[in-house]
Amino acid sequence: HKGRTRPVPGNHDYGTGNANAYYDYFGGNAGPSGLGFYSFELGAWHIVTLNSNVPAGTASLQAQWLRTDLESTTARCVAALWHHPLFSSGPNGNSPFMRDLYQILYDFGADLVLVGHDHMYERFAPQDPNGRLDTVRGMRQFVVGTGGVPLYDFQAPKPNSEVRLKVHGVMK
């Protein structure tokens, strides 16, 4: 399955060697070594893979790349993948440092965000970068950190959280 895997780097990948083992293992499927952000097409979808472990502010290299990438796609459907969720009812909670990239995706009309980090499953209703329900332009976010590690207990549900499950599984 390694050849068809499109990975995103997580915080544990940066625990040693600046994620060198991650880039060595996944090779070209991990995007340019040391960056951790890239995009690809999958059917009618344009998939943007971002790195929540490197600078993600409005002026960052990653944000500049994201704008350029989204300007160049003609795909009608856009999804984004990264590790730290902007919104989460898990013990790690929200990761506000991802708001600027979420805003760029929202501005370009992206549809879907898939994240991990909290070891559980949670689905959010479509919302804007400030967590307000937006059924017209909002993005639906899924937190799927259910890949075999001990699962976390939920904290107080965040606004617009629709489904919360404490089960193991994978994204397909």
mmCIF file of N, CA, C and O in Angstrom, residues 43-143:
data_model
loop_
_atom_site.group_PDB
_atom_site.id
_atom_site.type_symbol
_atom_site.label_atom_id
_atom_site.label_comp_id
_atom_site.label_asym_id
_atom_site.label_seq_id
_atom_site.Cartn_x
_atom_site.Cartn_y
_atom_site.Cartn_z
ATOM 1 N N GLY A 43 -9.222 11.549 -9.338
ATOM 2 C CA GLY A 43 -10.522 11.643 -9.992
ATOM 3 C C GLY A 43 -10.858 13.105 -10.238
ATOM 4 O O GLY A 43 -10.064 13.855 -10.786
ATOM 5 N N ALA A 44 -12.046 13.518 -9.807
ATOM 6 C CA ALA A 44 -12.481 14.910 -9.976
ATOM 7 C C ALA A 44 -11.947 15.831 -8.883
ATOM 8 O O ALA A 44 -12.244 17.023 -8.881
ATOM 9 N N TRP A 45 -11.173 15.298 -7.964
ATOM 10 C CA TRP A 45 -10.705 16.063 -6.806
ATOM 11 C C TRP A 45 -9.278 16.570 -6.997
ATOM 12 O O TRP A 45 -8.412 15.860 -7.508
ATOM 13 N N HIS A 46 -9.041 17.785 -6.515
ATOM 14 C CA HIS A 46 -7.698 18.332 -6.340
ATOM 15 C C HIS A 46 -7.410 18.220 -4.852
ATOM 16 O O HIS A 46 -8.153 18.778 -4.026
ATOM 17 N N ILE A 47 -6.379 17.488 -4.493
ATOM 18 C CA ILE A 47 -6.053 17.244 -3.091
ATOM 19 C C ILE A 47 -4.805 18.051 -2.739
ATOM 20 O O ILE A 47 -3.770 17.940 -3.405
ATOM 21 N N VAL A 48 -4.908 18.838 -1.690
ATOM 22 C CA VAL A 48 -3.801 19.643 -1.192
ATOM 23 C C VAL A 48 -3.366 19.027 0.134
ATOM 24 O O VAL A 48 -4.186 18.839 1.032
ATOM 25 N N THR A 49 -2.095 18.687 0.223
ATOM 26 C CA THR A 49 -1.549 18.103 1.439
ATOM 27 C C THR A 49 -0.642 19.140 2.082
ATOM 28 O O THR A 49 0.317 19.594 1.458
ATOM 29 N N LEU A 50 -0.985 19.525 3.303
ATOM 30 C CA LEU A 50 -0.271 20.598 3.990
ATOM 31 C C LEU A 50 0.511 20.054 5.178
ATOM 32 O O LEU A 50 0.303 18.924 5.608
ATOM 33 N N ASN A 51 1.407 20.869 5.719
ATOM 34 C CA ASN A 51 2.256 20.463 6.834
ATOM 35 C C ASN A 51 2.004 21.381 8.020
ATOM 36 O O ASN A 51 2.424 22.535 8.023
ATOM 37 N N SER A 52 1.315 20.856 9.032
ATOM 38 C CA SER A 52 0.986 21.661 10.211
ATOM 39 C C SER A 52 2.132 21.715 11.218
ATOM 40 O O SER A 52 1.962 22.227 12.324
ATOM 41 N N ASN A 53 3.303 21.219 10.849
ATOM 42 C CA ASN A 53 4.471 21.236 11.730
ATOM 43 C C ASN A 53 5.494 22.286 11.335
ATOM 44 O O ASN A 53 6.537 22.400 11.968
ATOM 45 N N VAL A 54 5.213 23.012 10.267
ATOM 46 C CA VAL A 54 6.099 24.091 9.804
ATOM 47 C C VAL A 54 5.272 25.374 9.765
ATOM 48 O O VAL A 54 4.043 25.328 9.877
ATOM 49 N N PRO A 55 5.906 26.532 9.601
ATOM 50 C CA PRO A 55 5.139 27.780 9.594
ATOM 51 C C PRO A 55 3.945 27.737 8.642
ATOM 52 O O PRO A 55 4.050 27.288 7.501
ATOM 53 N N ALA A 56 2.793 28.207 9.168
ATOM 54 C CA ALA A 56 1.536 28.161 8.421
ATOM 55 C C ALA A 56 0.818 29.499 8.428
ATOM 56 O O ALA A 56 -0.361 29.571 8.106
ATOM 57 N N GLY A 57 1.505 30.557 8.798
ATOM 58 C CA GLY A 57 0.895 31.880 8.828
ATOM 59 C C GLY A 57 0.692 32.445 7.434
ATOM 60 O O GLY A 57 1.184 31.901 6.437
ATOM 61 N N THR A 58 -0.009 33.537 7.350
ATOM 62 C CA THR A 58 -0.373 34.155 6.084
ATOM 63 C C THR A 58 0.829 34.424 5.181
ATOM 64 O O THR A 58 0.744 34.269 3.969
ATOM 65 N N ALA A 59 1.954 34.830 5.744
ATOM 66 C CA ALA A 59 3.136 35.177 4.942
ATOM 67 C C ALA A 59 4.099 34.008 4.764
ATOM 68 O O ALA A 59 5.149 34.172 4.141
ATOM 69 N N SER A 60 3.770 32.830 5.277
ATOM 70 C CA SER A 60 4.687 31.693 5.204
ATOM 71 C C SER A 60 4.839 31.189 3.772
ATOM 72 O O SER A 60 3.985 31.414 2.915
ATOM 73 N N LEU A 61 5.926 30.493 3.527
ATOM 74 C CA LEU A 61 6.164 29.862 2.230
ATOM 75 C C LEU A 61 5.012 28.917 1.885
ATOM 76 O O LEU A 61 4.541 28.877 0.749
ATOM 77 N N GLN A 62 4.519 28.184 2.882
ATOM 78 C CA GLN A 62 3.430 27.243 2.668
ATOM 79 C C GLN A 62 2.144 27.955 2.237
ATOM 80 O O GLN A 62 1.459 27.510 1.321
ATOM 81 N N ALA A 63 1.831 29.067 2.870
ATOM 82 C CA ALA A 63 0.628 29.834 2.510
ATOM 83 C C ALA A 63 0.762 30.410 1.096
ATOM 84 O O ALA A 63 -0.201 30.392 0.321
ATOM 85 N N GLN A 64 1.937 30.905 0.764
ATOM 86 C CA GLN A 64 2.159 31.425 -0.585
ATOM 87 C C GLN A 64 1.994 30.313 -1.619
ATOM 88 O O GLN A 64 1.360 30.500 -2.657
ATOM 89 N N TRP A 65 2.577 29.144 -1.325
ATOM 90 C CA TRP A 65 2.441 28.002 -2.227
ATOM 91 C C TRP A 65 0.976 27.601 -2.376
ATOM 92 O O TRP A 65 0.511 27.325 -3.488
ATOM 93 N N LEU A 66 0.236 27.563 -1.257
ATOM 94 C CA LEU A 66 -1.169 27.156 -1.281
ATOM 95 C C LEU A 66 -1.990 28.079 -2.180
ATOM 96 O O LEU A 66 -2.785 27.608 -2.997
ATOM 97 N N ARG A 67 -1.814 29.383 -2.042
ATOM 98 C CA ARG A 67 -2.541 30.328 -2.906
ATOM 99 C C ARG A 67 -2.246 30.057 -4.380
ATOM 100 O O ARG A 67 -3.156 29.989 -5.205
ATOM 101 N N THR A 68 -0.971 29.912 -4.719
ATOM 102 C CA THR A 68 -0.574 29.656 -6.103
ATOM 103 C C THR A 68 -1.158 28.343 -6.605
ATOM 104 O O THR A 68 -1.672 28.266 -7.731
ATOM 105 N N ASP A 69 -1.110 27.320 -5.777
ATOM 106 C CA ASP A 69 -1.648 26.016 -6.157
ATOM 107 C C ASP A 69 -3.150 26.085 -6.422
ATOM 108 O O ASP A 69 -3.638 25.571 -7.428
ATOM 109 N N LEU A 70 -3.885 26.739 -5.542
ATOM 110 C CA LEU A 70 -5.344 26.826 -5.700
ATOM 111 C C LEU A 70 -5.737 27.716 -6.879
ATOM 112 O O LEU A 70 -6.751 27.465 -7.528
ATOM 113 N N GLU A 71 -4.933 28.734 -7.168
ATOM 114 C CA GLU A 71 -5.199 29.575 -8.338
ATOM 115 C C GLU A 71 -5.050 28.789 -9.639
ATOM 116 O O GLU A 71 -5.720 29.088 -10.627
ATOM 117 N N SER A 72 -4.204 27.775 -9.633
ATOM 118 C CA SER A 72 -3.910 27.055 -10.873
ATOM 119 C C SER A 72 -4.801 25.836 -11.118
ATOM 120 O O SER A 72 -4.794 25.300 -12.218
ATOM 121 N N THR A 73 -5.562 25.408 -10.130
ATOM 122 C CA THR A 73 -6.376 24.211 -10.342
ATOM 123 C C THR A 73 -7.689 24.555 -11.041
ATOM 124 O O THR A 73 -8.255 25.625 -10.822
ATOM 125 N N THR A 74 -8.136 23.635 -11.878
ATOM 126 C CA THR A 74 -9.440 23.781 -12.526
ATOM 127 C C THR A 74 -10.440 22.778 -11.958
ATOM 128 O O THR A 74 -11.583 22.720 -12.418
ATOM 129 N N ALA A 75 -10.022 21.999 -10.964
ATOM 130 C CA ALA A 75 -10.895 20.998 -10.358
ATOM 131 C C ALA A 75 -12.062 21.669 -9.641
ATOM 132 O O ALA A 75 -11.913 22.731 -9.037
ATOM 133 N N ARG A 76 -13.220 21.055 -9.720
ATOM 134 C CA ARG A 76 -14.410 21.585 -9.046
ATOM 135 C C ARG A 76 -14.447 21.210 -7.576
ATOM 136 O O ARG A 76 -15.117 21.862 -6.783
ATOM 137 N N CYS A 77 -13.757 20.147 -7.208
ATOM 138 C CA CYS A 77 -13.753 19.661 -5.829
ATOM 139 C C CYS A 77 -12.339 19.765 -5.272
ATOM 140 O O CYS A 77 -11.384 19.307 -5.905
ATOM 141 N N VAL A 78 -12.215 20.348 -4.078
ATOM 142 C CA VAL A 78 -10.909 20.520 -3.446
ATOM 143 C C VAL A 78 -10.981 20.012 -2.013
ATOM 144 O O VAL A 78 -11.883 20.383 -1.252
ATOM 145 N N ALA A 79 -10.016 19.156 -1.676
ATOM 146 C CA ALA A 79 -9.882 18.663 -0.302
ATOM 147 C C ALA A 79 -8.481 18.987 0.184
ATOM 148 O O ALA A 79 -7.539 19.085 -0.611
ATOM 149 N N ALA A 80 -8.338 19.150 1.483
ATOM 150 C CA ALA A 80 -7.035 19.409 2.086
ATOM 151 C C ALA A 80 -6.795 18.409 3.209
ATOM 152 O O ALA A 80 -7.719 18.042 3.941
ATOM 153 N N LEU A 81 -5.544 17.973 3.339
ATOM 154 C CA LEU A 81 -5.125 17.037 4.375
ATOM 155 C C LEU A 81 -3.993 17.671 5.165
ATOM 156 O O LEU A 81 -3.104 18.288 4.581
ATOM 157 N N TRP A 82 -4.025 17.526 6.482
ATOM 158 C CA TRP A 82 -2.886 17.878 7.323
ATOM 159 C C TRP A 82 -3.059 17.215 8.660
ATOM 160 O O TRP A 82 -4.025 16.484 8.874
ATOM 161 N N HIS A 83 -2.151 17.441 9.594
ATOM 162 C CA HIS A 83 -2.155 16.693 10.850
ATOM 163 C C HIS A 83 -2.956 17.354 11.980
ATOM 164 O O HIS A 83 -3.881 16.753 12.511
ATOM 165 N N HIS A 84 -2.618 18.551 12.388
ATOM 166 C CA HIS A 84 -3.243 19.204 13.550
ATOM 167 C C HIS A 84 -4.580 19.854 13.164
ATOM 168 O O HIS A 84 -4.598 20.766 12.347
ATOM 169 N N PRO A 85 -5.690 19.442 13.783
ATOM 170 C CA PRO A 85 -7.002 19.988 13.404
ATOM 171 C C PRO A 85 -7.209 21.421 13.896
ATOM 172 O O PRO A 85 -6.842 21.757 15.019
ATOM 173 N N LEU A 86 -7.807 22.230 13.046
ATOM 174 C CA LEU A 86 -8.192 23.563 13.498
ATOM 175 C C LEU A 86 -9.257 23.443 14.582
ATOM 176 O O LEU A 86 -9.236 24.174 15.570
ATOM 177 N N PHE A 87 -10.171 22.484 14.411
ATOM 178 C CA PHE A 87 -11.249 22.263 15.388
ATOM 179 C C PHE A 87 -11.196 20.819 15.876
ATOM 180 O O PHE A 87 -11.089 19.897 15.076
ATOM 181 N N SER A 88 -11.278 20.629 17.194
ATOM 182 C CA SER A 88 -11.296 19.278 17.758
ATOM 183 C C SER A 88 -11.878 19.298 19.161
ATOM 184 O O SER A 88 -11.532 20.151 19.973
ATOM 185 N N SER A 89 -12.726 18.320 19.444
ATOM 186 C CA SER A 89 -13.273 18.132 20.787
ATOM 187 C C SER A 89 -12.421 17.165 21.591
ATOM 188 O O SER A 89 -12.812 16.737 22.678
ATOM 189 N N GLY A 90 -11.258 16.800 21.082
ATOM 190 C CA GLY A 90 -10.353 15.903 21.788
ATOM 191 C C GLY A 90 -9.502 16.644 22.791
ATOM 192 O O GLY A 90 -9.555 17.875 22.896
ATOM 193 N N PRO A 91 -8.663 15.916 23.536
ATOM 194 C CA PRO A 91 -7.871 16.542 24.591
ATOM 195 C C PRO A 91 -6.825 17.536 24.083
ATOM 196 O O PRO A 91 -6.437 18.446 24.817
ATOM 197 N N ASN A 92 -6.373 17.406 22.836
ATOM 198 C CA ASN A 92 -5.440 18.392 22.291
ATOM 199 C C ASN A 92 -6.146 19.672 21.879
ATOM 200 O O ASN A 92 -5.525 20.714 21.738
ATOM 201 N N GLY A 93 -7.449 19.583 21.641
ATOM 202 C CA GLY A 93 -8.250 20.764 21.328
ATOM 203 C C GLY A 93 -7.932 21.373 19.975
ATOM 204 O O GLY A 93 -7.314 20.756 19.114
ATOM 205 N N ASN A 94 -8.384 22.596 19.806
ATOM 206 C CA ASN A 94 -8.192 23.318 18.550
ATOM 207 C C ASN A 94 -6.724 23.684 18.345
ATOM 208 O O ASN A 94 -5.992 23.891 19.309
ATOM 209 N N SER A 95 -6.338 23.787 17.076
ATOM 210 C CA SER A 95 -4.988 24.220 16.710
ATOM 211 C C SER A 95 -5.108 25.518 15.905
ATOM 212 O O SER A 95 -5.101 25.515 14.672
ATOM 213 N N PRO A 96 -5.236 26.653 16.610
ATOM 214 C CA PRO A 96 -5.493 27.924 15.925
ATOM 215 C C PRO A 96 -4.398 28.353 14.961
ATOM 216 O O PRO A 96 -4.645 29.174 14.073
ATOM 217 N N PHE A 97 -3.190 27.799 15.081
ATOM 218 C CA PHE A 97 -2.113 28.168 14.154
ATOM 219 C C PHE A 97 -2.407 27.687 12.727
ATOM 220 O O PHE A 97 -1.714 28.083 11.795
ATOM 221 N N MET A 98 -3.458 26.879 12.526
ATOM 222 C CA MET A 98 -3.831 26.435 11.178
ATOM 223 C C MET A 98 -4.937 27.303 10.566
ATOM 224 O O MET A 98 -5.358 27.073 9.440
ATOM 225 N N ARG A 99 -5.403 28.309 11.291
ATOM 226 C CA ARG A 99 -6.516 29.135 10.812
ATOM 227 C C ARG A 99 -6.198 29.870 9.508
ATOM 228 O O ARG A 99 -7.045 29.988 8.629
ATOM 229 N N ASP A 100 -4.989 30.379 9.351
ATOM 230 C CA ASP A 100 -4.656 31.130 8.131
ATOM 231 C C ASP A 100 -4.756 30.243 6.887
ATOM 232 O O ASP A 100 -5.287 30.671 5.858
ATOM 233 N N LEU A 101 -4.260 29.013 6.962
ATOM 234 C CA LEU A 101 -4.363 28.114 5.813
ATOM 235 C C LEU A 101 -5.811 27.710 5.574
ATOM 236 O O LEU A 101 -6.264 27.609 4.429
ATOM 237 N N TYR A 102 -6.566 27.501 6.647
ATOM 238 C CA TYR A 102 -7.997 27.193 6.525
ATOM 239 C C TYR A 102 -8.714 28.352 5.836
ATOM 240 O O TYR A 102 -9.573 28.144 4.992
ATOM 241 N N GLN A 103 -8.321 29.577 6.188
ATOM 242 C CA GLN A 103 -8.928 30.769 5.577
ATOM 243 C C GLN A 103 -8.653 30.807 4.075
ATOM 244 O O GLN A 103 -9.544 31.113 3.285
ATOM 245 N N ILE A 104 -7.427 30.501 3.683
ATOM 246 C CA ILE A 104 -7.092 30.487 2.256
ATOM 247 C C ILE A 104 -7.939 29.444 1.535
ATOM 248 O O ILE A 104 -8.520 29.716 0.475
ATOM 249 N N LEU A 105 -8.040 28.262 2.093
ATOM 250 C CA LEU A 105 -8.865 27.205 1.494
ATOM 251 C C LEU A 105 -10.311 27.658 1.383
ATOM 252 O O LEU A 105 -10.962 27.463 0.350
ATOM 253 N N TYR A 106 -10.817 28.264 2.429
ATOM 254 C CA TYR A 106 -12.196 28.768 2.455
ATOM 255 C C TYR A 106 -12.395 29.834 1.372
ATOM 256 O O TYR A 106 -13.379 29.807 0.629
ATOM 257 N N ASP A 107 -11.452 30.751 1.257
ATOM 258 C CA ASP A 107 -11.540 31.817 0.257
ATOM 259 C C ASP A 107 -11.583 31.272 -1.165
ATOM 260 O O ASP A 107 -12.199 31.868 -2.044
ATOM 261 N N PHE A 108 -10.919 30.139 -1.386
ATOM 262 C CA PHE A 108 -10.887 29.524 -2.711
ATOM 263 C C PHE A 108 -12.000 28.495 -2.910
ATOM 264 O O PHE A 108 -12.048 27.831 -3.942
ATOM 265 N N GLY A 109 -12.887 28.352 -1.929
ATOM 266 C CA GLY A 109 -14.037 27.466 -2.091
ATOM 267 C C GLY A 109 -13.755 25.993 -1.906
ATOM 268 O O GLY A 109 -14.468 25.146 -2.467
ATOM 269 N N ALA A 110 -12.744 25.635 -1.114
ATOM 270 C CA ALA A 110 -12.461 24.224 -0.849
ATOM 271 C C ALA A 110 -13.662 23.581 -0.149
ATOM 272 O O ALA A 110 -14.480 24.257 0.470
ATOM 273 N N ASP A 111 -13.741 22.268 -0.262
ATOM 274 C CA ASP A 111 -14.906 21.527 0.219
ATOM 275 C C ASP A 111 -14.681 20.755 1.511
ATOM 276 O O ASP A 111 -15.606 20.601 2.314
ATOM 277 N N LEU A 112 -13.491 20.228 1.714
ATOM 278 C CA LEU A 112 -13.284 19.194 2.717
ATOM 279 C C LEU A 112 -11.904 19.310 3.335
ATOM 280 O O LEU A 112 -10.921 19.578 2.635
ATOM 281 N N VAL A 113 -11.821 19.065 4.658
ATOM 282 C CA VAL A 113 -10.552 19.037 5.372
ATOM 283 C C VAL A 113 -10.484 17.731 6.153
ATOM 284 O O VAL A 113 -11.407 17.395 6.902
ATOM 285 N N LEU A 114 -9.386 16.992 5.977
ATOM 286 C CA LEU A 114 -9.148 15.733 6.681
ATOM 287 C C LEU A 114 -7.898 15.886 7.526
ATOM 288 O O LEU A 114 -6.834 16.231 7.004
ATOM 289 N N VAL A 115 -8.019 15.648 8.833
ATOM 290 C CA VAL A 115 -6.914 15.846 9.766
ATOM 291 C C VAL A 115 -6.829 14.671 10.744
ATOM 292 O O VAL A 115 -7.684 13.795 10.743
ATOM 293 N N GLY A 116 -5.837 14.682 11.596
ATOM 294 C CA GLY A 116 -5.650 13.630 12.585
ATOM 295 C C GLY A 116 -5.334 14.224 13.943
ATOM 296 O O GLY A 116 -6.053 15.045 14.464
ATOM 297 N N HIS A 117 -4.215 13.818 14.515
ATOM 298 C CA HIS A 117 -3.640 14.287 15.769
ATOM 299 C C HIS A 117 -4.393 13.780 16.998
ATOM 300 O O HIS A 117 -3.812 13.062 17.797
ATOM 301 N N ASP A 118 -5.643 14.143 17.196
ATOM 302 C CA ASP A 118 -6.409 13.587 18.318
ATOM 303 C C ASP A 118 -6.844 12.177 17.936
ATOM 304 O O ASP A 118 -7.385 11.949 16.855
ATOM 305 N N HIS A 119 -6.618 11.229 18.836
ATOM 306 C CA HIS A 119 -6.846 9.805 18.564
ATOM 307 C C HIS A 119 -8.319 9.453 18.751
ATOM 308 O O HIS A 119 -8.717 8.879 19.760
ATOM 309 N N MET A 120 -9.122 9.777 17.737
ATOM 310 C CA MET A 120 -10.569 9.576 17.768
ATOM 311 C C MET A 120 -11.134 9.921 16.403
ATOM 312 O O MET A 120 -10.383 10.284 15.506
ATOM 313 N N TYR A 121 -12.444 9.819 16.254
ATOM 314 C CA TYR A 121 -13.126 10.215 15.022
ATOM 315 C C TYR A 121 -14.133 11.304 15.364
ATOM 316 O O TYR A 121 -14.922 11.161 16.306
ATOM 317 N N GLU A 122 -14.106 12.385 14.584
ATOM 318 C CA GLU A 122 -15.076 13.469 14.774
ATOM 319 C C GLU A 122 -15.369 14.107 13.424
ATOM 320 O O GLU A 122 -14.468 14.324 12.623
ATOM 321 N N ARG A 123 -16.651 14.376 13.191
ATOM 322 C CA ARG A 123 -17.066 15.051 11.955
ATOM 323 C C ARG A 123 -17.753 16.362 12.325
ATOM 324 O O ARG A 123 -18.605 16.402 13.208
ATOM 325 N N PHE A 124 -17.368 17.419 11.617
ATOM 326 C CA PHE A 124 -17.951 18.739 11.824
ATOM 327 C C PHE A 124 -18.840 19.120 10.653
ATOM 328 O O PHE A 124 -18.557 18.781 9.505
ATOM 329 N N ALA A 125 -19.898 19.860 10.951
ATOM 330 C CA ALA A 125 -20.743 20.449 9.912
ATOM 331 C C ALA A 125 -19.911 21.476 9.150
ATOM 332 O O ALA A 125 -18.881 21.948 9.643
ATOM 333 N N PRO A 126 -20.332 21.848 7.942
ATOM 334 C CA PRO A 126 -19.582 22.873 7.195
ATOM 335 C C PRO A 126 -19.484 24.171 8.001
ATOM 336 O O PRO A 126 -20.480 24.657 8.538
ATOM 337 N N GLN A 127 -18.265 24.697 8.094
ATOM 338 C CA GLN A 127 -18.060 25.911 8.877
ATOM 339 C C GLN A 127 -16.971 26.773 8.268
ATOM 340 O O GLN A 127 -16.191 26.330 7.436
ATOM 341 N N ASP A 128 -16.945 28.022 8.719
ATOM 342 C CA ASP A 128 -15.941 28.969 8.247
ATOM 343 C C ASP A 128 -14.697 28.872 9.144
ATOM 344 O O ASP A 128 -14.689 28.110 10.112
ATOM 345 N N PRO A 129 -13.646 29.614 8.843
ATOM 346 C CA PRO A 129 -12.412 29.517 9.624
ATOM 347 C C PRO A 129 -12.550 29.926 11.087
ATOM 348 O O PRO A 129 -11.675 29.620 11.899
ATOM 349 N N ASN A 130 -13.631 30.612 11.437
ATOM 350 C CA ASN A 130 -13.849 31.004 12.831
ATOM 351 C C ASN A 130 -14.782 30.049 13.560
ATOM 352 O O ASN A 130 -15.198 30.333 14.680
ATOM 353 N N GLY A 131 -15.114 28.933 12.918
ATOM 354 C CA GLY A 131 -15.944 27.925 13.565
ATOM 355 C C GLY A 131 -17.427 28.221 13.534
ATOM 356 O O GLY A 131 -18.193 27.630 14.288
ATOM 357 N N ARG A 132 -17.837 29.131 12.663
ATOM 358 C CA ARG A 132 -19.268 29.437 12.538
ATOM 359 C C ARG A 132 -19.886 28.548 11.457
ATOM 360 O O ARG A 132 -19.300 28.342 10.393
ATOM 361 N N LEU A 133 -21.065 28.024 11.740
ATOM 362 C CA LEU A 133 -21.777 27.207 10.770
ATOM 363 C C LEU A 133 -21.968 27.989 9.482
ATOM 364 O O LEU A 133 -22.370 29.149 9.498
ATOM 365 N N ASP A 134 -21.635 27.354 8.349
ATOM 366 C CA ASP A 134 -21.766 27.994 7.045
ATOM 367 C C ASP A 134 -22.146 26.904 6.046
ATOM 368 O O ASP A 134 -21.280 26.244 5.477
ATOM 369 N N THR A 135 -23.440 26.719 5.843
ATOM 370 C CA THR A 135 -23.915 25.646 4.969
ATOM 371 C C THR A 135 -23.800 25.993 3.488
ATOM 372 O O THR A 135 -24.006 25.130 2.646
ATOM 373 N N VAL A 136 -23.434 27.227 3.167
ATOM 374 C CA VAL A 136 -23.293 27.635 1.770
ATOM 375 C C VAL A 136 -21.847 27.465 1.296
ATOM 376 O O VAL A 136 -21.590 26.836 0.276
ATOM 377 N N ARG A 137 -20.875 28.017 2.030
ATOM 378 C CA ARG A 137 -19.471 27.999 1.612
ATOM 379 C C ARG A 137 -18.557 27.235 2.552
ATOM 380 O O ARG A 137 -17.380 27.055 2.257
ATOM 381 N N GLY A 138 -19.075 26.828 3.693
ATOM 382 C CA GLY A 138 -18.230 26.215 4.713
ATOM 383 C C GLY A 138 -17.612 24.898 4.295
ATOM 384 O O GLY A 138 -18.091 24.220 3.397
ATOM 385 N N MET A 139 -16.517 24.565 4.978
ATOM 386 C CA MET A 139 -15.828 23.295 4.738
ATOM 387 C C MET A 139 -16.185 22.322 5.854
ATOM 388 O O MET A 139 -16.281 22.694 7.016
ATOM 389 N N ARG A 140 -16.376 21.077 5.468
ATOM 390 C CA ARG A 140 -16.619 20.005 6.437
ATOM 391 C C ARG A 140 -15.255 19.457 6.839
ATOM 392 O O ARG A 140 -14.424 19.173 5.989
ATOM 393 N N GLN A 141 -15.016 19.328 8.150
ATOM 394 C CA GLN A 141 -13.747 18.810 8.641
ATOM 395 C C GLN A 141 -13.977 17.482 9.349
ATOM 396 O O GLN A 141 -14.920 17.334 10.123
ATOM 397 N N PHE A 142 -13.096 16.512 9.056
ATOM 398 C CA PHE A 142 -13.087 15.223 9.726
ATOM 399 C C PHE A 142 -11.781 15.085 10.489
ATOM 400 O O PHE A 142 -10.709 15.307 9.915
ATOM 401 N N VAL A 143 -11.859 14.719 11.774
ATOM 402 C CA VAL A 143 -10.679 14.370 12.560
ATOM 403 C C VAL A 143 -10.662 12.846 12.606
ATOM 404 O O VAL A 143 -11.588 12.230 13.133
#
